[in-house]
mmCIF file of C-alpha atoms and ligand atoms in Angstrom:
data_model
loop_
_atom_site.group_PDB
_atom_site.id
_atom_site.type_symbol
_atom_site.label_atom_id
_atom_site.label_comp_id
_atom_site.label_asym_id
_atom_site.label_seq_id
_atom_site.Cartn_x
_atom_site.Cartn_y
_atom_site.Cartn_z
ATOM 1 C CA MET F 1 0.106 0.194 -0.102
ATOM 2 C CA PRO F 2 1.667 3.313 -1.313
ATOM 3 C CA LEU F 3 1.693 5.817 1.582
ATOM 4 C CA ASN F 4 -0.272 9.455 0.949
ATOM 5 C CA HIS F 5 -0.618 12.161 3.385
ATOM 6 C CA ARG F 6 -4.233 12.285 3.060
ATOM 7 C CA SER F 7 -5.502 14.309 6.405
ATOM 8 C CA THR F 8 -6.653 12.096 9.425
ATOM 9 C CA LEU F 9 -10.283 12.891 11.203
ATOM 10 C CA THR F 10 -8.107 14.031 14.003
ATOM 11 C CA GLN F 11 -6.434 16.595 11.499
ATOM 12 C CA PHE F 12 -9.193 17.729 9.548
ATOM 13 C CA LEU F 13 -11.077 18.051 13.281
ATOM 14 C CA ILE F 14 -8.027 20.273 14.539
ATOM 15 C CA GLU F 15 -8.336 22.233 11.122
ATOM 16 C CA GLU F 16 -11.889 22.743 11.198
ATOM 17 C CA ARG F 17 -11.438 23.279 14.723
ATOM 18 C CA ARG F 18 -9.370 26.985 13.996
ATOM 19 C CA ARG F 19 -12.283 28.786 12.342
ATOM 20 C CA PHE F 20 -13.808 28.791 15.655
ATOM 21 C CA PRO F 21 -10.374 30.356 18.214
ATOM 22 C CA SER F 22 -12.421 30.275 21.098
ATOM 23 C CA ALA F 23 -13.688 26.231 20.561
ATOM 24 C CA SER F 24 -12.777 24.521 24.193
ATOM 25 C CA GLY F 25 -12.137 21.382 22.166
ATOM 26 C CA ASP F 26 -14.474 19.476 23.933
ATOM 27 C CA PHE F 27 -16.591 18.567 20.725
ATOM 28 C CA ASN F 28 -13.423 17.112 18.674
ATOM 29 C CA ALA F 29 -12.852 15.198 21.472
ATOM 30 C CA LEU F 30 -16.502 13.743 21.677
ATOM 31 C CA ILE F 31 -16.307 13.198 17.533
ATOM 32 C CA LEU F 32 -13.116 11.484 18.450
ATOM 33 C CA ASP F 33 -14.777 9.114 20.663
ATOM 34 C CA VAL F 34 -17.558 8.592 18.937
ATOM 35 C CA ALA F 35 -15.176 7.314 15.972
ATOM 36 C CA ILE F 36 -13.395 5.200 18.404
ATOM 37 C CA ALA F 37 -16.867 3.330 19.353
ATOM 38 C CA CYS F 38 -17.363 3.355 15.359
ATOM 39 C CA LYS F 39 -14.477 1.380 14.873
ATOM 40 C CA ALA F 40 -14.325 -0.814 17.971
ATOM 41 C CA ILE F 41 -18.034 -1.993 15.870
ATOM 42 C CA ALA F 42 -16.381 -2.213 12.959
ATOM 43 C CA ARG F 43 -14.187 -5.318 14.493
ATOM 44 C CA ALA F 44 -17.409 -6.816 15.776
ATOM 45 C CA VAL F 45 -19.042 -6.775 12.934
ATOM 46 C CA ALA F 46 -16.387 -7.813 10.822
ATOM 47 C CA PHE F 47 -15.645 -10.953 13.575
ATOM 48 C CA GLY F 48 -18.967 -11.860 13.011
ATOM 49 C CA GLU F 49 -19.612 -15.505 13.929
ATOM 50 C CA LEU F 50 -16.243 -15.565 15.119
ATOM 51 C CA GLY F 51 -16.664 -13.252 17.766
ATOM 52 C CA GLY F 52 -19.553 -15.501 18.399
ATOM 53 C CA PHE F 53 -21.742 -11.803 17.661
ATOM 54 C CA LEU F 54 -24.769 -13.438 15.283
ATOM 55 C CA GLY F 55 -27.289 -13.978 16.603
ATOM 56 C CA ASN F 56 -30.086 -12.680 18.912
ATOM 57 C CA HIS F 57 -29.427 -11.162 22.227
ATOM 58 C CA ALA F 58 -30.142 -13.505 25.220
ATOM 59 C CA ALA F 59 -31.470 -15.536 23.224
ATOM 60 C CA GLU F 60 -31.189 -18.255 25.722
ATOM 61 C CA GLN F 61 -33.455 -16.186 28.084
ATOM 62 C CA GLY F 62 -35.812 -16.088 25.020
ATOM 63 C CA GLY F 63 -34.440 -12.817 23.757
ATOM 64 C CA SER F 64 -35.235 -9.183 24.195
ATOM 65 C CA THR F 65 -37.031 -6.789 22.563
ATOM 66 C CA ASN F 66 -36.502 -2.619 22.311
ATOM 67 C CA ILE F 67 -38.755 -0.018 23.007
ATOM 68 C CA GLN F 68 -40.132 -0.163 19.253
ATOM 69 C CA GLY F 69 -40.898 -3.958 20.315
ATOM 70 C CA GLU F 70 -37.966 -5.162 18.241
ATOM 71 C CA THR F 71 -35.988 -8.206 18.853
ATOM 72 C CA GLN F 72 -32.499 -7.105 19.625
ATOM 73 C CA LYS F 73 -29.675 -8.261 18.176
ATOM 74 C CA LYS F 74 -26.205 -9.286 20.425
ATOM 75 C CA LEU F 75 -24.279 -6.947 18.031
ATOM 76 C CA ASP F 76 -27.180 -3.976 18.648
ATOM 77 C CA VAL F 77 -26.670 -4.524 22.552
ATOM 78 C CA LEU F 78 -22.848 -4.801 22.199
ATOM 79 C CA SER F 79 -22.921 -1.582 19.845
ATOM 80 C CA ASN F 80 -25.597 0.566 22.820
ATOM 81 C CA ASP F 81 -22.627 -0.702 24.900
ATOM 82 C CA VAL F 82 -19.589 0.395 23.125
ATOM 83 C CA PHE F 83 -21.232 3.797 22.222
ATOM 84 C CA ILE F 84 -21.983 4.300 26.238
ATOM 85 C CA ARG F 85 -18.322 2.894 27.267
ATOM 86 C CA ARG F 86 -16.591 5.198 24.721
ATOM 87 C CA THR F 87 -18.366 8.614 25.377
ATOM 88 C CA GLU F 88 -19.497 8.878 28.666
ATOM 89 C CA TRP F 89 -16.602 9.294 30.609
ATOM 90 C CA ALA F 90 -14.378 12.505 29.329
ATOM 91 C CA GLY F 91 -17.080 15.426 30.650
ATOM 92 C CA ASN F 92 -18.556 16.294 26.937
ATOM 93 C CA LEU F 93 -21.782 14.625 27.420
ATOM 94 C CA ALA F 94 -24.765 16.106 29.334
ATOM 95 C CA GLY F 95 -26.679 12.980 28.239
ATOM 96 C CA MET F 96 -27.241 10.445 25.567
ATOM 97 C CA ALA F 97 -30.524 8.605 24.273
ATOM 98 C CA SER F 98 -30.161 5.567 21.865
ATOM 99 C CA GLU F 99 -32.595 3.307 19.648
ATOM 100 C CA GLU F 100 -32.242 0.733 22.115
ATOM 101 C CA MET F 101 -32.449 2.714 24.981
ATOM 102 C CA ASP F 102 -35.985 2.952 26.165
ATOM 103 C CA LEU F 103 -34.967 6.444 28.368
ATOM 104 C CA PRO F 104 -32.455 8.859 27.778
ATOM 105 C CA TYR F 105 -29.365 7.937 30.082
ATOM 106 C CA GLN F 106 -27.699 9.897 32.345
ATOM 107 C CA ILE F 107 -23.942 9.797 32.521
ATOM 108 C CA PRO F 108 -22.832 8.282 35.568
ATOM 109 C CA GLY F 109 -22.418 10.613 39.253
ATOM 110 C CA ASN F 110 -18.381 9.799 38.842
ATOM 111 C CA TYR F 111 -17.986 11.511 35.333
ATOM 112 C CA PRO F 112 -18.099 15.182 34.992
ATOM 113 C CA ARG F 113 -21.036 16.196 32.388
ATOM 114 C CA GLY F 114 -20.969 18.331 29.449
ATOM 115 C CA LYS F 115 -22.173 20.533 27.011
ATOM 116 C CA TYR F 116 -23.908 18.035 24.064
ATOM 117 C CA LEU F 117 -26.164 15.240 23.423
ATOM 118 C CA LEU F 118 -25.228 12.479 21.811
ATOM 119 C CA VAL F 119 -28.573 10.741 20.193
ATOM 120 C CA PHE F 120 -27.845 7.641 18.223
ATOM 121 C CA ASP F 121 -28.908 4.035 16.471
ATOM 122 C CA PRO F 122 -25.780 2.172 17.441
ATOM 123 C CA LEU F 123 -26.416 -0.494 14.728
ATOM 124 C CA ASP F 124 -28.769 0.778 11.582
ATOM 125 C CA GLY F 125 -29.888 -2.387 9.701
ATOM 126 C CA SER F 126 -30.125 -4.857 12.390
ATOM 127 C CA SER F 127 -31.734 -6.945 10.264
ATOM 128 C CA ASN F 128 -28.899 -7.532 7.864
ATOM 129 C CA ILE F 129 -26.314 -8.445 10.676
ATOM 130 C CA ASP F 130 -26.593 -12.063 10.335
ATOM 131 C CA VAL F 131 -26.777 -12.302 6.643
ATOM 132 C CA ASN F 132 -23.444 -10.673 6.167
ATOM 133 C CA VAL F 133 -24.703 -7.654 4.464
ATOM 134 C CA SER F 134 -23.919 -3.782 5.507
ATOM 135 C CA VAL F 135 -24.964 -2.433 8.451
ATOM 136 C CA GLY F 136 -23.866 1.074 10.179
ATOM 137 C CA SER F 137 -24.252 2.747 13.396
ATOM 138 C CA ILE F 138 -25.682 7.020 12.740
ATOM 139 C CA PHE F 139 -25.083 9.292 15.408
ATOM 140 C CA SER F 140 -26.565 13.175 16.313
ATOM 141 C CA VAL F 141 -24.899 15.673 18.366
ATOM 142 C CA LEU F 142 -26.781 18.908 19.790
ATOM 143 C CA ARG F 143 -26.521 20.884 22.222
ATOM 144 C CA ALA F 144 -27.740 20.386 25.739
ATOM 145 C CA PRO F 145 -30.073 23.001 26.332
ATOM 146 C CA ARG F 146 -29.640 25.524 28.613
ATOM 147 C CA ASP F 147 -30.303 25.822 31.314
ATOM 148 C CA LEU F 148 -27.519 22.544 31.509
ATOM 149 C CA ASP F 149 -25.209 24.202 29.615
ATOM 150 C CA GLU F 150 -25.127 26.837 31.921
ATOM 151 C CA MET F 151 -23.899 24.529 35.038
ATOM 152 C CA ALA F 152 -22.355 21.927 32.431
ATOM 153 C CA ARG F 153 -19.170 21.201 34.261
ATOM 154 C CA GLU F 154 -21.410 20.233 37.699
ATOM 155 C CA LEU F 155 -24.656 19.831 36.181
ATOM 156 C CA GLN F 156 -27.379 19.744 38.987
ATOM 157 C CA ARG F 157 -30.045 18.055 37.168
ATOM 158 C CA ASP F 158 -30.312 14.724 34.927
ATOM 159 C CA VAL F 159 -31.507 15.280 31.110
ATOM 160 C CA THR F 160 -34.498 14.634 30.497
ATOM 161 C CA GLU F 161 -37.030 13.604 27.631
ATOM 162 C CA ALA F 162 -37.638 17.198 26.406
ATOM 163 C CA ASP F 163 -34.018 18.450 26.636
ATOM 164 C CA PHE F 164 -33.920 15.838 22.974
ATOM 165 C CA LEU F 165 -37.173 17.152 21.445
ATOM 166 C CA GLN F 166 -35.217 19.870 19.497
ATOM 167 C CA ALA F 167 -35.786 20.419 15.210
ATOM 168 C CA GLY F 168 -33.338 18.252 13.526
ATOM 169 C CA SER F 169 -32.066 22.440 12.403
ATOM 170 C CA THR F 170 -30.435 22.902 15.754
ATOM 171 C CA GLN F 171 -27.771 19.415 14.657
ATOM 172 C CA VAL F 172 -24.201 20.956 15.825
ATOM 173 C CA ALA F 173 -22.987 17.626 13.649
ATOM 174 C CA ALA F 174 -24.514 14.459 12.543
ATOM 175 C CA GLY F 175 -22.538 11.317 11.249
ATOM 176 C CA TYR F 176 -22.628 7.910 9.966
ATOM 177 C CA ALA F 177 -19.976 5.386 9.715
ATOM 178 C CA LEU F 178 -20.725 2.260 7.488
ATOM 179 C CA TYR F 179 -19.591 -1.380 8.069
ATOM 180 C CA GLY F 180 -19.532 -2.697 4.238
ATOM 181 C CA PRO F 181 -16.209 -3.979 2.564
ATOM 182 C CA THR F 182 -14.756 -0.748 4.114
ATOM 183 C CA THR F 183 -15.145 0.901 7.069
ATOM 184 C CA MET F 184 -16.201 4.457 6.592
ATOM 185 C CA LEU F 185 -16.796 7.365 8.644
ATOM 186 C CA VAL F 186 -19.167 10.598 7.214
ATOM 187 C CA LEU F 187 -19.496 13.407 8.978
ATOM 188 C CA SER F 188 -21.221 16.855 8.296
ATOM 189 C CA VAL F 189 -20.002 19.349 11.417
ATOM 190 C CA GLY F 190 -22.249 21.603 9.387
ATOM 191 C CA SER F 191 -20.146 23.227 6.676
ATOM 192 C CA GLY F 192 -20.093 20.360 4.547
ATOM 193 C CA VAL F 193 -19.972 16.449 4.616
ATOM 194 C CA ASN F 194 -17.067 14.642 4.437
ATOM 195 C CA GLY F 195 -16.326 10.906 3.702
ATOM 196 C CA PHE F 196 -13.464 9.539 5.703
ATOM 197 C CA THR F 197 -12.688 5.664 5.044
ATOM 198 C CA LEU F 198 -10.797 3.409 7.881
ATOM 199 C CA ASN F 199 -6.813 2.378 7.148
ATOM 200 C CA PRO F 200 -7.100 -0.550 8.884
ATOM 201 C CA ASN F 201 -2.948 -0.429 8.710
ATOM 202 C CA LEU F 202 -3.221 2.587 10.642
ATOM 203 C CA GLY F 203 -6.561 1.970 12.262
ATOM 204 C CA GLU F 204 -7.211 5.648 11.156
ATOM 205 C CA PHE F 205 -9.632 7.338 9.313
ATOM 206 C CA MET F 206 -8.507 9.278 6.363
ATOM 207 C CA LEU F 207 -10.237 11.836 4.703
ATOM 208 C CA THR F 208 -10.521 10.153 1.330
ATOM 209 C CA HIS F 209 -14.237 11.909 0.284
ATOM 210 C CA PRO F 210 -13.993 15.724 0.623
ATOM 211 C CA LYS F 211 -17.151 18.051 -0.138
ATOM 212 C CA LEU F 212 -19.634 15.243 -1.031
ATOM 213 C CA GLN F 213 -22.128 16.208 -3.002
ATOM 214 C CA ILE F 214 -25.312 14.536 -4.302
ATOM 215 C CA PRO F 215 -26.920 15.486 -7.581
ATOM 216 C CA ALA F 216 -29.967 17.367 -7.856
ATOM 217 C CA ASP F 217 -31.378 14.577 -10.631
ATOM 218 C CA THR F 218 -31.182 10.749 -10.114
ATOM 219 C CA GLN F 219 -32.639 7.652 -11.640
ATOM 220 C CA GLU F 220 -32.617 5.517 -8.963
ATOM 221 C CA PHE F 221 -35.204 5.077 -6.074
ATOM 222 C CA ALA F 222 -35.367 2.939 -3.027
ATOM 223 C CA ILE F 223 -38.276 2.198 -2.177
ATOM 224 C CA ASN F 224 -39.298 -1.228 0.362
ATOM 225 C CA ALA F 225 -42.414 -2.012 -2.628
ATOM 226 C CA SER F 226 -43.587 -4.894 -0.518
ATOM 227 C CA ASN F 227 -45.532 -1.827 1.251
ATOM 228 C CA SER F 228 -46.899 -0.823 -2.047
ATOM 229 C CA ARG F 229 -50.454 -1.477 -0.866
ATOM 230 C CA PHE F 230 -50.130 0.692 2.046
ATOM 231 C CA TRP F 231 -48.933 3.895 0.112
ATOM 232 C CA GLU F 232 -51.052 7.106 0.347
ATOM 233 C CA SER F 233 -51.912 7.953 -3.449
ATOM 234 C CA PRO F 234 -48.756 10.812 -3.913
ATOM 235 C CA VAL F 235 -46.286 7.968 -3.582
ATOM 236 C CA LYS F 236 -48.104 5.954 -5.768
ATOM 237 C CA ARG F 237 -47.894 8.194 -7.949
ATOM 238 C CA TYR F 238 -44.263 9.308 -7.856
ATOM 239 C CA VAL F 239 -43.002 4.699 -7.892
ATOM 240 C CA ASP F 240 -45.852 4.412 -10.754
ATOM 241 C CA GLU F 241 -43.988 6.824 -12.841
ATOM 242 C CA CYS F 242 -40.967 6.279 -11.870
ATOM 243 C CA LEU F 243 -41.436 2.395 -13.153
ATOM 244 C CA ALA F 244 -43.508 3.364 -16.312
ATOM 245 C CA GLY F 245 -39.947 4.337 -17.706
ATOM 246 C CA LYS F 246 -39.104 6.227 -20.854
ATOM 247 C CA PRO F 247 -42.524 6.129 -22.637
ATOM 248 C CA GLY F 248 -44.179 7.506 -19.428
ATOM 249 C CA PRO F 249 -44.323 10.470 -17.737
ATOM 250 C CA ARG F 250 -41.257 10.624 -16.577
ATOM 251 C CA GLY F 251 -39.591 9.926 -20.465
ATOM 252 C CA LYS F 252 -36.380 8.018 -18.747
ATOM 253 C CA ASP F 253 -36.144 4.936 -17.199
ATOM 254 C CA PHE F 254 -35.329 3.880 -13.218
ATOM 255 C CA ASN F 255 -33.650 1.743 -11.285
ATOM 256 C CA MET F 256 -34.490 0.500 -8.393
ATOM 257 C CA ARG F 257 -32.924 -0.407 -5.019
ATOM 258 C CA TRP F 258 -33.703 -2.118 -1.682
ATOM 259 C CA ILE F 259 -30.947 -2.382 0.839
ATOM 260 C CA ALA F 260 -32.685 -2.311 4.026
ATOM 261 C CA SER F 261 -30.096 -0.519 6.029
ATOM 262 C CA MET F 262 -30.946 2.824 5.740
ATOM 263 C CA VAL F 263 -26.764 4.506 6.742
ATOM 264 C CA ALA F 264 -26.173 1.952 3.673
ATOM 265 C CA GLU F 265 -28.908 3.611 1.068
ATOM 266 C CA ALA F 266 -27.904 6.940 2.249
ATOM 267 C CA HIS F 267 -24.120 6.527 1.508
ATOM 268 C CA ARG F 268 -25.700 5.178 -1.943
ATOM 269 C CA ILE F 269 -27.321 8.340 -2.488
ATOM 270 C CA LEU F 270 -24.435 10.602 -1.482
ATOM 271 C CA MET F 271 -21.632 8.820 -3.776
ATOM 272 C CA ARG F 272 -24.296 8.833 -6.870
ATOM 273 C CA GLY F 273 -27.538 10.410 -6.223
ATOM 274 C CA GLY F 274 -30.755 8.846 -5.513
ATOM 275 C CA VAL F 275 -34.065 8.689 -3.778
ATOM 276 C CA PHE F 276 -34.847 6.634 -0.444
ATOM 277 C CA MET F 277 -38.443 6.918 0.548
ATOM 278 C CA TYR F 278 -39.863 4.992 3.799
ATOM 279 C CA PRO F 279 -43.095 7.220 3.544
ATOM 280 C CA ARG F 280 -46.013 7.675 5.528
ATOM 281 C CA ASP F 281 -48.044 4.905 4.850
ATOM 282 C CA THR F 282 -51.992 3.513 6.241
ATOM 283 C CA LYS F 283 -49.811 -0.005 7.662
ATOM 284 C CA ASP F 284 -50.239 0.600 11.133
ATOM 285 C CA ALA F 285 -52.396 3.093 12.170
ATOM 286 C CA ALA F 286 -50.098 3.390 15.567
ATOM 287 C CA LYS F 287 -46.951 3.945 13.655
ATOM 288 C CA PRO F 288 -46.867 6.779 11.049
ATOM 289 C CA GLY F 289 -43.994 5.757 9.361
ATOM 290 C CA ARG F 290 -41.051 3.060 10.116
ATOM 291 C CA LEU F 291 -37.938 5.564 10.541
ATOM 292 C CA ARG F 292 -37.361 7.194 13.792
ATOM 293 C CA LEU F 293 -37.160 11.319 13.864
ATOM 294 C CA LEU F 294 -34.118 11.784 16.274
ATOM 295 C CA TYR F 295 -31.729 9.387 15.827
ATOM 296 C CA GLU F 296 -32.552 8.124 11.472
ATOM 297 C CA ALA F 297 -34.164 10.683 9.830
ATOM 298 C CA ASN F 298 -32.483 13.759 11.979
ATOM 299 C CA PRO F 299 -29.416 13.252 11.274
ATOM 300 C CA VAL F 300 -29.646 11.116 7.279
ATOM 301 C CA GLY F 301 -31.487 14.751 7.333
ATOM 302 C CA PHE F 302 -28.833 16.832 8.538
ATOM 303 C CA ILE F 303 -26.320 14.958 6.380
ATOM 304 C CA ILE F 304 -27.725 15.158 3.167
ATOM 305 C CA GLU F 305 -28.962 18.659 3.178
ATOM 306 C CA GLN F 306 -25.385 19.549 3.581
ATOM 307 C CA ALA F 307 -24.364 17.966 1.008
ATOM 308 C CA GLY F 308 -26.998 19.688 -1.487
ATOM 309 C CA GLY F 309 -29.573 16.805 -1.455
ATOM 310 C CA ARG F 310 -33.134 17.271 0.292
ATOM 311 C CA ALA F 311 -34.759 15.562 3.168
ATOM 312 C CA SER F 312 -38.603 15.684 4.008
ATOM 313 C CA THR F 313 -41.427 14.304 5.538
ATOM 314 C CA GLY F 314 -43.110 14.276 2.104
ATOM 315 C CA ARG F 315 -45.210 16.884 3.306
ATOM 316 C CA VAL F 316 -42.489 19.405 5.202
ATOM 317 C CA PRO F 317 -38.717 19.908 5.068
ATOM 318 C CA MET F 318 -37.407 17.463 7.632
ATOM 319 C CA LEU F 319 -35.088 19.600 10.084
ATOM 320 C CA ASP F 320 -38.439 22.117 10.647
ATOM 321 C CA VAL F 321 -40.150 18.736 12.389
ATOM 322 C CA GLN F 322 -40.057 19.640 15.736
ATOM 323 C CA PRO F 323 -39.747 16.638 17.892
ATOM 324 C CA THR F 324 -42.973 15.335 20.314
ATOM 325 C CA SER F 325 -41.150 11.750 21.978
ATOM 326 C CA LEU F 326 -37.789 10.248 22.043
ATOM 327 C CA HIS F 327 -38.438 7.858 20.034
ATOM 328 C CA GLN F 328 -41.287 8.748 17.730
ATOM 329 C CA ARG F 329 -41.805 7.545 13.757
ATOM 330 C CA ILE F 330 -41.906 9.664 11.180
ATOM 331 C CA GLY F 331 -42.311 9.379 7.124
ATOM 332 C CA LEU F 332 -39.143 9.803 5.613
ATOM 333 C CA VAL F 333 -38.002 11.034 2.171
ATOM 334 C CA PHE F 334 -34.555 11.806 0.859
ATOM 335 C CA GLY F 335 -31.752 12.388 -1.267
ATOM 336 C CA SER F 336 -31.298 14.078 -5.048
ATOM 337 C CA ARG F 337 -32.600 17.955 -4.574
ATOM 338 C CA ASN F 338 -35.518 17.847 -7.769
ATOM 339 C CA GLU F 339 -36.693 14.260 -6.908
ATOM 340 C CA VAL F 340 -37.557 14.881 -3.648
ATOM 341 C CA GLU F 341 -39.373 18.570 -4.578
ATOM 342 C CA ARG F 342 -41.143 16.348 -7.448
ATOM 343 C CA ILE F 343 -42.241 14.304 -4.720
ATOM 344 C CA GLU F 344 -43.536 17.060 -2.157
ATOM 345 C CA ARG F 345 -45.413 18.944 -4.831
ATOM 346 C CA TYR F 346 -47.816 15.658 -5.597
ATOM 347 C CA HIS F 347 -48.415 15.691 -1.477
ATOM 348 C CA THR F 348 -49.603 18.964 -1.699
ATOM 349 C CA GLU F 349 -51.798 18.574 -5.449
ATOM 350 C CA PRO F 350 -55.259 17.193 -5.395
ATOM 351 C CA ALA F 351 -55.386 13.876 -4.574
ATOM 352 C CA ARG F 352 -55.623 11.732 -7.499
ATOM 353 C CA SER F 353 -58.042 8.643 -8.344
ATOM 354 C CA ASP F 354 -55.857 5.663 -7.868
ATOM 355 C CA SER F 355 -57.592 3.897 -10.466
ATOM 356 C CA ASN F 356 -56.527 6.088 -13.025
ATOM 357 C CA THR F 357 -52.578 5.339 -12.160
ATOM 358 C CA PRO F 358 -50.885 2.854 -13.837
ATOM 359 C CA LEU F 359 -49.604 0.969 -10.371
ATOM 360 C CA PHE F 360 -53.248 -0.702 -10.481
ATOM 361 C CA ALA F 361 -53.571 -0.982 -14.290
ATOM 362 C CA VAL F 362 -54.059 -3.971 -15.845
ATOM 363 C CA ARG F 363 -50.375 -4.567 -16.555
ATOM 364 C CA SER F 364 -49.135 -3.204 -13.430
ATOM 365 C CA LEU F 365 -45.962 -4.385 -11.855
ATOM 366 C CA PHE F 366 -48.421 -4.713 -8.585
ATOM 367 C CA ARG F 367 -50.999 -6.390 -9.976
ATOM 368 C CA ASP F 368 -51.268 -9.974 -9.579
ATOM 369 C CA GLN F 369 -51.163 -10.305 -13.593
ATOM 370 C CA ASP F 370 -53.353 -13.653 -13.338
ATOM 371 C CA SER F 371 -56.154 -11.393 -11.989
HETATM 372 O O1 F6P L 1 -34.235 0.329 11.740
HETATM 373 C C1 F6P L 1 -34.571 0.921 10.607
HETATM 374 C C2 F6P L 1 -34.590 -0.158 9.187
HETATM 375 O O2 F6P L 1 -33.016 -1.274 9.396
HETATM 376 C C3 F6P L 1 -33.856 0.443 8.500
HETATM 377 O O3 F6P L 1 -31.651 0.568 8.505
HETATM 378 C C4 F6P L 1 -34.182 0.457 6.741
HETATM 379 O O4 F6P L 1 -34.210 1.154 5.840
HETATM 380 C C5 F6P L 1 -35.496 0.030 7.433
HETATM 381 O O5 F6P L 1 -35.545 -0.814 8.563
HETATM 382 C C6 F6P L 1 -35.672 -1.822 6.515
HETATM 383 O O6 F6P L 1 -37.285 -1.588 6.597
HETATM 384 P P1 F6P L 1 -37.718 -3.050 5.668
HETATM 385 O O7 F6P L 1 -37.557 -3.955 6.562
HETATM 386 O O8 F6P L 1 -39.221 -2.228 5.964
HETATM 387 O O9 F6P L 1 -37.826 -2.776 4.663
#
């Protein structure tokens, strides 16, 4: 492997910080601790069955479920623990919240508390763990509310759910690690998006993908089509028009992808454009969407928008949504700007009758061809 002189993540953060001479260094320290957590998770993912890491958590005791009612995998639990242990000690955090914990995590009393909140999904796409398909970690950094901020070093009270209920536009930083053929860390500190590849020899994240930009147009979309009967009509219309291809209203052929790891889909879209949809649907009235606002939709939305793309509920910009609960679910559409804007436009136009759309026409992909 030839030597090269790419920046390390540490160098990148120090150089970014020079633009803010009054910065304390706490933020950089936090991001570097998160990066160590991601490296540790990458190792566990890479060892897989050899490390005894596959399968459900505590299967011998009948397994365990998280607040979402989803079965936790061993790697979900391990990754959550790694995030906590690597970041709780340093005095940079006032508290944390995670997909895997019902309630906010309090920094133990023997550690100093700091001015940031860390919100994360330690292992996104965990249905892919046991089948050796890419998974990732995704995180968001928020400022702790002001009353905590002022007392940051000697925190007088524990964090509450309300402290985390901040619109995505207030995020200080967001990022993800992708555990794929290579391990990558993609980070935005609010001035664009940069991608780092883990050099396994050095154990360092190296800046390999500076200043990522998402093309405004695309011919690729991602959606779980098995939910098509539950989609709302603007989504049906959009997908239908894509499927109609060159002879259809869009006048071009589209390609479709579904990895079932949102982090991996976001990464593909950052690399070559595309649109991802897990829209609000009618599958379960108790769940207005599948993905979680605080630790999936908001961080991915921040990254995508920082790369010139767009993230939306389909109706309003994702980063404007005022969260109402820690584990809130939401419809999510993100990717190439012109496509996301088109989907938003379809949501504001008068409803069209499904029977008029080719999605459900006799020769449609989503209709039983024998009927
Ligand atoms: O937990 C969220 C997640 O695993 C995402 O990473 C992914 O996009 C989605 O769920 C997959 O959902 P489905 O199983 O419906 O395809």
